[in-house]
Amino acid sequence: MPSLFRRAPTQTVTENVNGVTVDYEIPDTTTPPRLPFNLDATLRRLLFTFAITMTAGAILWGTVAIGGMLQLLAPAWAAYLVAGVFDAGWAACLIAEWLLRYDSTRAQAPRNAGVAMLVVSMAAIITHGSLAGSWGWIVGIVGALVTAAAKGVWAIGMHTIRIKLDPKYEAYLRTLQQQTGTEQALALGERDRMLTQARTVALRLALEARRPAETTVDQITDHPESTPVQAPDQPVNQVDPTPEPVLVQAAVHGAARPVQPEDQVTELLRRLKLGEHITKKGAAEILGVPESTAYRRLAAAQSLLRQYN
């Protein structure tokens, strides 16, 4: 029965139809060759199944035993929660040892830590058994041996898959892992930098939007009084005064709405993308705003330009 989540195999057929070469797919009905039975792989899976099952049982037994002892001094929920730390600790070391099975130098640390945690767990189980009476020592020792047996089976399984590499190949593998880890760390750092920069730009724009609206029209308030200009041969009563200065207004994109800070940042960003060198004074002249405001707009535009690049 075909799987609902697995795509049926297909094969590509190339044919010439009326002088045109076409490629199309049809279901692949050929049966792939069946792999021969691998006894070694089956036994290895069975070995690790036993190891995982025994580890789970040892953790359960250790948690019950140590939790019962700690319950004398703490509430039941806290005692059993903390009791799982002993066995969960050496189980975590087993996982780390598995991940580092091709690096004997780095695998040594989790291996030693796992043995130390195993000893502590066994000692705690024996101590708990001693509190149960005269036969408690035997019960405690048997319970501790359950944990030791689980650890031993797991160690045997690790020994079957561990490959002792030559020092040069270990160094080669370690160098590749370091290079890959460095590239990943640099990529994560660049991502964090870009996210921080984007949040900074968004924060600046949000703060600018909360400011009171600023006028973008340069008002000329101080006008010198017009002085009549008289030609040498012109009568006094026909003197024409000098024309009043024309009020120059900054260009505003779109007369339907006032200019927003985002529009000014966009205008500066457009000019920067064209390669213009804009200073704080130049930005103030372009936008028709004070230099302090122009500096903030220019900084936001430069941040966006660095983000896009």
CSV table of C-alpha atoms in Angstrom, one decimal:
chain,number,residue,atom,x,y,z
A,1,MET,CA,0.0,0.0,0.0
A,2,PRO,CA,1.5,3.4,-1.0
A,3,SER,CA,2.3,5.8,1.8
A,4,LEU,CA,0.3,9.0,2.1
A,5,PHE,CA,3.4,11.0,3.0
A,6,ARG,CA,6.0,9.4,0.6
A,7,ARG,CA,6.0,10.3,-3.1
A,8,ALA,CA,5.7,7.4,-5.4
A,9,PRO,CA,8.9,6.8,-7.5
A,10,THR,CA,8.9,8.1,-11.0
A,11,GLN,CA,11.2,8.0,-14.0
A,12,THR,CA,11.7,10.6,-16.7
A,13,VAL,CA,11.0,9.7,-20.3
A,14,THR,CA,12.4,11.8,-23.2
A,15,GLU,CA,10.5,11.5,-26.5
A,16,ASN,CA,10.2,13.4,-29.8
A,17,VAL,CA,6.6,14.5,-30.5
A,18,ASN,CA,6.1,16.1,-34.0
A,19,GLY,CA,9.7,17.3,-34.1
A,20,VAL,CA,9.7,18.7,-30.5
A,21,THR,CA,11.6,17.0,-27.7
A,22,VAL,CA,9.6,16.6,-24.5
A,23,ASP,CA,10.4,15.2,-21.1
A,24,TYR,CA,7.7,13.8,-18.9
A,25,GLU,CA,7.5,11.6,-15.9
A,26,ILE,CA,5.7,8.2,-15.5
A,27,PRO,CA,5.4,5.9,-12.5
A,28,ASP,CA,8.5,3.8,-11.9
A,29,THR,CA,7.3,0.2,-11.8
A,30,THR,CA,10.7,-1.4,-11.5
A,31,THR,CA,11.4,-3.1,-8.2
A,32,PRO,CA,14.6,-1.9,-6.5
A,33,PRO,CA,17.0,-4.7,-5.5
A,34,ARG,CA,16.5,-5.9,-2.0
A,35,LEU,CA,19.4,-5.5,0.4
A,36,PRO,CA,20.8,-8.7,1.9
A,37,PHE,CA,20.1,-9.4,5.5
A,38,ASN,CA,22.7,-7.7,7.7
A,39,LEU,CA,23.1,-9.7,10.9
A,40,ASP,CA,25.7,-7.3,12.4
A,41,ALA,CA,23.4,-4.3,12.0
A,42,THR,CA,20.5,-6.1,13.5
A,43,LEU,CA,22.5,-7.3,16.5
A,44,ARG,CA,23.9,-3.7,17.0
A,45,ARG,CA,20.3,-2.3,17.0
A,46,LEU,CA,19.3,-5.0,19.5
A,47,LEU,CA,22.2,-4.3,21.7
A,48,PHE,CA,21.4,-0.6,21.9
A,49,THR,CA,17.7,-1.4,22.4
A,50,PHE,CA,18.7,-3.4,25.5
A,51,ALA,CA,21.0,-0.6,26.7
A,52,ILE,CA,18.3,2.1,26.3
A,53,THR,CA,15.7,-0.1,28.1
A,54,MET,CA,18.1,-0.9,30.9
A,55,THR,CA,19.1,2.7,31.3
A,56,ALA,CA,15.4,3.8,31.5
A,57,GLY,CA,14.8,1.1,34.2
A,58,ALA,CA,17.9,2.2,36.1
A,59,ILE,CA,16.8,5.8,36.0
A,60,LEU,CA,13.3,4.9,37.3
A,61,TRP,CA,14.7,2.7,40.1
A,62,GLY,CA,17.3,5.3,41.1
A,63,THR,CA,14.6,8.1,41.1
A,64,VAL,CA,12.3,6.0,43.3
A,65,ALA,CA,15.1,5.0,45.8
A,66,ILE,CA,16.7,8.4,46.1
A,67,GLY,CA,13.4,10.2,46.1
A,68,GLY,CA,12.2,8.0,49.0
A,69,MET,CA,15.3,8.9,51.0
A,70,LEU,CA,15.1,12.7,50.2
A,71,GLN,CA,11.4,12.6,51.2
A,72,LEU,CA,12.5,12.5,54.8
A,73,LEU,CA,13.6,16.1,54.5
A,74,ALA,CA,11.6,17.6,51.7
A,75,PRO,CA,8.1,17.4,50.1
A,76,ALA,CA,7.5,14.4,47.9
A,77,TRP,CA,7.3,16.3,44.7
A,78,ALA,CA,10.6,18.1,45.3
A,79,ALA,CA,12.3,14.9,46.5
A,80,TYR,CA,11.5,12.9,43.5
A,81,LEU,CA,12.2,15.8,41.1
A,82,VAL,CA,15.7,16.2,42.5
A,83,ALA,CA,16.3,12.4,42.7
A,84,GLY,CA,16.1,12.2,39.0
A,85,VAL,CA,19.2,14.5,38.7
A,86,PHE,CA,21.6,11.7,39.7
A,87,ASP,CA,20.7,9.2,37.0
A,88,ALA,CA,19.7,11.8,34.4
A,89,GLY,CA,23.2,13.3,34.8
A,90,TRP,CA,25.1,10.2,33.8
A,91,ALA,CA,22.6,9.4,31.1
A,92,ALA,CA,23.3,12.9,29.6
A,93,CYS,CA,27.0,12.1,29.7
A,94,LEU,CA,26.3,8.9,27.7
A,95,ILE,CA,24.6,11.0,25.0
A,96,ALA,CA,27.6,13.4,25.0
A,97,GLU,CA,30.0,10.5,24.7
A,98,TRP,CA,28.0,9.2,21.8
A,99,LEU,CA,28.2,12.5,19.9
A,100,LEU,CA,32.0,12.7,20.5
A,101,ARG,CA,32.7,9.0,19.7
A,102,TYR,CA,35.1,10.1,16.9
A,103,ASP,CA,37.0,12.5,19.1
A,104,SER,CA,38.7,10.5,21.8
A,105,THR,CA,40.2,13.7,23.4
A,106,ARG,CA,36.9,15.5,23.9
A,107,ALA,CA,35.0,12.3,24.7
A,108,GLN,CA,37.2,11.7,27.7
A,109,ALA,CA,35.5,14.5,29.7
A,110,PRO,CA,31.9,13.2,29.5
A,111,ARG,CA,33.1,9.7,30.0
A,112,ASN,CA,34.8,10.6,33.3
A,113,ALA,CA,31.9,12.8,34.4
A,114,GLY,CA,29.4,10.0,33.7
A,115,VAL,CA,31.4,7.5,35.8
A,116,ALA,CA,31.6,10.0,38.7
A,117,MET,CA,27.8,10.6,38.6
A,118,LEU,CA,27.2,6.9,38.4
A,119,VAL,CA,29.2,6.3,41.6
A,120,VAL,CA,27.3,9.0,43.4
A,121,SER,CA,24.0,7.5,42.2
A,122,MET,CA,25.0,4.0,43.4
A,123,ALA,CA,26.1,5.3,46.8
A,124,ALA,CA,22.8,7.1,47.2
A,125,ILE,CA,20.9,3.9,46.3
A,126,ILE,CA,22.9,1.9,48.8
A,127,THR,CA,22.4,4.5,51.5
A,128,HIS,CA,18.6,4.4,50.9
A,129,GLY,CA,18.6,0.6,51.3
A,130,SER,CA,20.5,0.9,54.6
A,131,LEU,CA,17.6,2.9,56.0
A,132,ALA,CA,15.1,0.0,55.3
A,133,GLY,CA,16.4,-2.3,58.1
A,134,SER,CA,18.8,-5.2,58.5
A,135,TRP,CA,18.3,-6.5,54.9
A,136,GLY,CA,18.3,-3.1,53.5
A,137,TRP,CA,22.0,-3.2,52.6
A,138,ILE,CA,21.4,-6.1,50.3
A,139,VAL,CA,18.4,-4.4,48.6
A,140,GLY,CA,20.5,-1.2,48.2
A,141,ILE,CA,23.5,-3.1,46.8
A,142,VAL,CA,21.2,-5.0,44.3
A,143,GLY,CA,19.6,-1.7,43.3
A,144,ALA,CA,23.0,-0.1,42.7
A,145,LEU,CA,24.1,-3.0,40.6
A,146,VAL,CA,21.1,-2.5,38.4
A,147,THR,CA,22.4,1.0,37.6
A,148,ALA,CA,25.9,-0.3,37.1
A,149,ALA,CA,24.7,-3.0,34.7
A,150,ALA,CA,22.9,-0.4,32.6
A,151,LYS,CA,26.0,1.7,32.4
A,152,GLY,CA,28.1,-1.4,31.6
A,153,VAL,CA,25.9,-2.5,28.7
A,154,TRP,CA,25.9,1.0,27.3
A,155,ALA,CA,29.7,1.2,27.6
A,156,ILE,CA,29.9,-2.2,25.7
A,157,GLY,CA,27.7,-0.8,23.0
A,158,MET,CA,29.8,2.3,22.7
A,159,HIS,CA,32.9,0.1,22.4
A,160,THR,CA,31.4,-1.8,19.4
A,161,ILE,CA,30.9,1.4,17.4
A,162,ARG,CA,33.8,3.5,18.6
A,163,ILE,CA,36.5,3.9,15.8
A,164,LYS,CA,40.0,4.7,16.9
A,165,LEU,CA,41.2,7.3,14.4
A,166,ASP,CA,44.8,8.1,13.8
A,167,PRO,CA,46.0,11.4,15.4
A,168,LYS,CA,46.3,13.1,12.0
A,169,TYR,CA,42.7,12.1,11.0
A,170,GLU,CA,41.4,13.2,14.4
A,171,ALA,CA,43.1,16.6,13.9
A,172,TYR,CA,41.7,16.8,10.4
A,173,LEU,CA,38.1,16.0,11.5
A,174,ARG,CA,38.5,18.4,14.4
A,175,THR,CA,39.7,21.2,12.1
A,176,LEU,CA,36.7,20.7,9.8
A,177,GLN,CA,34.3,20.8,12.7
A,178,GLN,CA,36.0,24.0,14.0
A,179,GLN,CA,35.8,25.7,10.6
A,180,THR,CA,32.1,24.7,10.3
A,181,GLY,CA,31.4,25.9,13.8
A,182,THR,CA,33.2,29.2,13.1
A,183,GLU,CA,31.2,29.8,10.0
A,184,GLN,CA,28.0,29.1,11.8
A,185,ALA,CA,28.9,31.4,14.7
A,186,LEU,CA,29.8,34.2,12.2
A,187,ALA,CA,26.5,33.7,10.4
A,188,LEU,CA,24.5,33.8,13.7
A,189,GLY,CA,26.4,36.9,14.8
A,190,GLU,CA,25.7,38.7,11.4
A,191,ARG,CA,22.0,37.8,11.8
A,192,ASP,CA,21.9,39.2,15.3
A,193,ARG,CA,23.6,42.4,14.1
A,194,MET,CA,21.2,42.9,11.2
A,195,LEU,CA,18.2,42.2,13.5
A,196,THR,CA,19.5,44.7,16.0
A,197,GLN,CA,20.1,47.3,13.3
A,198,ALA,CA,16.6,46.8,11.9
A,199,ARG,CA,15.1,47.2,15.4
A,200,THR,CA,17.2,50.4,15.9
A,201,VAL,CA,15.9,51.9,12.6
A,202,ALA,CA,12.3,51.0,13.4
A,203,LEU,CA,12.7,52.5,16.9
A,204,ARG,CA,14.1,55.7,15.5
A,205,LEU,CA,11.3,56.0,13.0
A,206,ALA,CA,8.7,55.3,15.7
A,207,LEU,CA,10.2,58.0,17.9
A,208,GLU,CA,10.3,60.4,15.0
A,209,ALA,CA,6.6,59.7,14.3
A,210,ARG,CA,5.7,60.6,17.9
A,211,ARG,CA,7.4,64.0,17.7
A,212,PRO,CA,5.2,67.1,17.0
A,213,ALA,CA,4.8,67.9,13.4
A,214,GLU,CA,7.6,70.2,12.1
A,215,THR,CA,7.1,72.8,9.4
A,216,THR,CA,8.9,72.1,6.2
A,217,VAL,CA,8.5,75.5,4.8
A,218,ASP,CA,11.3,78.1,5.2
A,219,GLN,CA,9.5,81.2,6.4
A,220,ILE,CA,11.3,84.5,5.7
A,221,THR,CA,10.4,86.7,8.6
A,222,ASP,CA,12.9,89.5,8.4
A,223,HIS,CA,12.4,91.4,5.2
A,224,PRO,CA,14.3,94.6,4.6
A,225,GLU,CA,12.1,97.5,3.7
A,226,SER,CA,11.8,98.1,0.1
A,227,THR,CA,13.7,101.1,-1.2
A,228,PRO,CA,12.6,102.9,-4.2
A,229,VAL,CA,14.9,102.8,-7.2
A,230,GLN,CA,15.1,105.9,-9.3
A,231,ALA,CA,16.7,106.2,-12.6
A,232,PRO,CA,18.8,109.3,-13.3
A,233,ASP,CA,16.3,110.6,-15.9
A,234,GLN,CA,13.1,109.4,-14.1
A,235,PRO,CA,10.7,111.8,-12.3
A,236,VAL,CA,10.3,111.4,-8.6
A,237,ASN,CA,6.6,110.6,-8.7
A,238,GLN,CA,7.3,107.8,-11.1
A,239,VAL,CA,9.7,105.9,-9.0
A,240,ASP,CA,9.0,102.1,-8.9
A,241,PRO,CA,9.7,100.4,-5.6
A,242,THR,CA,11.8,97.3,-5.7
A,243,PRO,CA,9.8,94.1,-6.0
A,244,GLU,CA,9.1,92.2,-2.8
A,245,PRO,CA,11.2,89.0,-2.3
A,246,VAL,CA,9.4,85.9,-3.4
A,247,LEU,CA,8.8,83.3,-0.7
A,248,VAL,CA,10.6,80.1,-1.5
A,249,GLN,CA,9.0,76.9,-0.3
A,250,ALA,CA,10.5,73.5,0.0
A,251,ALA,CA,9.2,71.0,-2.5
A,252,VAL,CA,6.7,68.6,-1.0
A,253,HIS,CA,6.0,65.3,-2.6
A,254,GLY,CA,2.2,64.8,-2.8
A,255,ALA,CA,0.0,67.7,-1.9
A,256,ALA,CA,-2.6,65.4,-0.4
A,257,ARG,CA,-0.8,64.8,2.9
A,258,PRO,CA,1.9,66.5,4.9
A,259,VAL,CA,5.5,65.3,4.7
A,260,GLN,CA,6.3,62.5,7.2
A,261,PRO,CA,9.7,61.7,8.7
A,262,GLU,CA,9.6,58.4,6.8
A,263,ASP,CA,9.3,60.3,3.5
A,264,GLN,CA,12.3,62.4,4.3
A,265,VAL,CA,14.3,59.3,5.2
A,266,THR,CA,13.2,57.7,2.0
A,267,GLU,CA,14.4,60.7,0.0
A,268,LEU,CA,17.8,60.7,1.6
A,269,LEU,CA,18.1,56.9,1.1
A,270,ARG,CA,17.3,57.4,-2.6
A,271,ARG,CA,20.0,60.0,-3.0
A,272,LEU,CA,22.6,57.8,-1.0
A,273,LYS,CA,21.8,54.9,-3.3
A,274,LEU,CA,22.6,57.2,-6.3
A,275,GLY,CA,26.1,57.7,-4.8
A,276,GLU,CA,25.6,61.3,-3.5
A,277,HIS,CA,27.7,62.4,-0.5
A,278,ILE,CA,25.3,64.0,1.9
A,279,THR,CA,26.5,65.9,5.0
A,280,LYS,CA,24.4,67.1,7.9
A,281,LYS,CA,24.2,70.6,6.4
A,282,GLY,CA,23.4,69.2,3.0
A,283,ALA,CA,20.6,67.1,4.4
A,284,ALA,CA,19.2,70.1,6.1
A,285,GLU,CA,19.2,72.1,2.8
A,286,ILE,CA,17.5,69.2,1.0
A,287,LEU,CA,14.8,68.6,3.5
A,288,GLY,CA,14.3,72.2,4.6
A,289,VAL,CA,14.6,71.3,8.3
A,290,PRO,CA,17.0,72.2,11.1
A,291,GLU,CA,20.4,70.5,11.1
A,292,SER,CA,19.6,68.6,14.3
A,293,THR,CA,16.5,67.0,12.7
A,294,ALA,CA,18.4,66.5,9.4
A,295,TYR,CA,21.1,64.6,11.2
A,296,ARG,CA,18.6,62.1,12.6
A,297,ARG,CA,17.0,61.6,9.2
A,298,LEU,CA,20.4,61.1,7.6
A,299,ALA,CA,21.5,58.6,10.3
A,300,ALA,CA,18.3,56.5,9.8
A,301,ALA,CA,18.9,56.6,6.0
A,302,GLN,CA,22.5,55.5,6.4
A,303,SER,CA,21.4,52.6,8.6
A,304,LEU,CA,18.9,51.4,6.0
A,305,LEU,CA,21.5,51.7,3.3
A,306,ARG,CA,24.0,49.5,5.3
A,307,GLN,CA,21.2,47.0,5.9
A,308,TYR,CA,20.3,46.7,2.2
A,309,ASN,CA,24.0,46.3,1.3
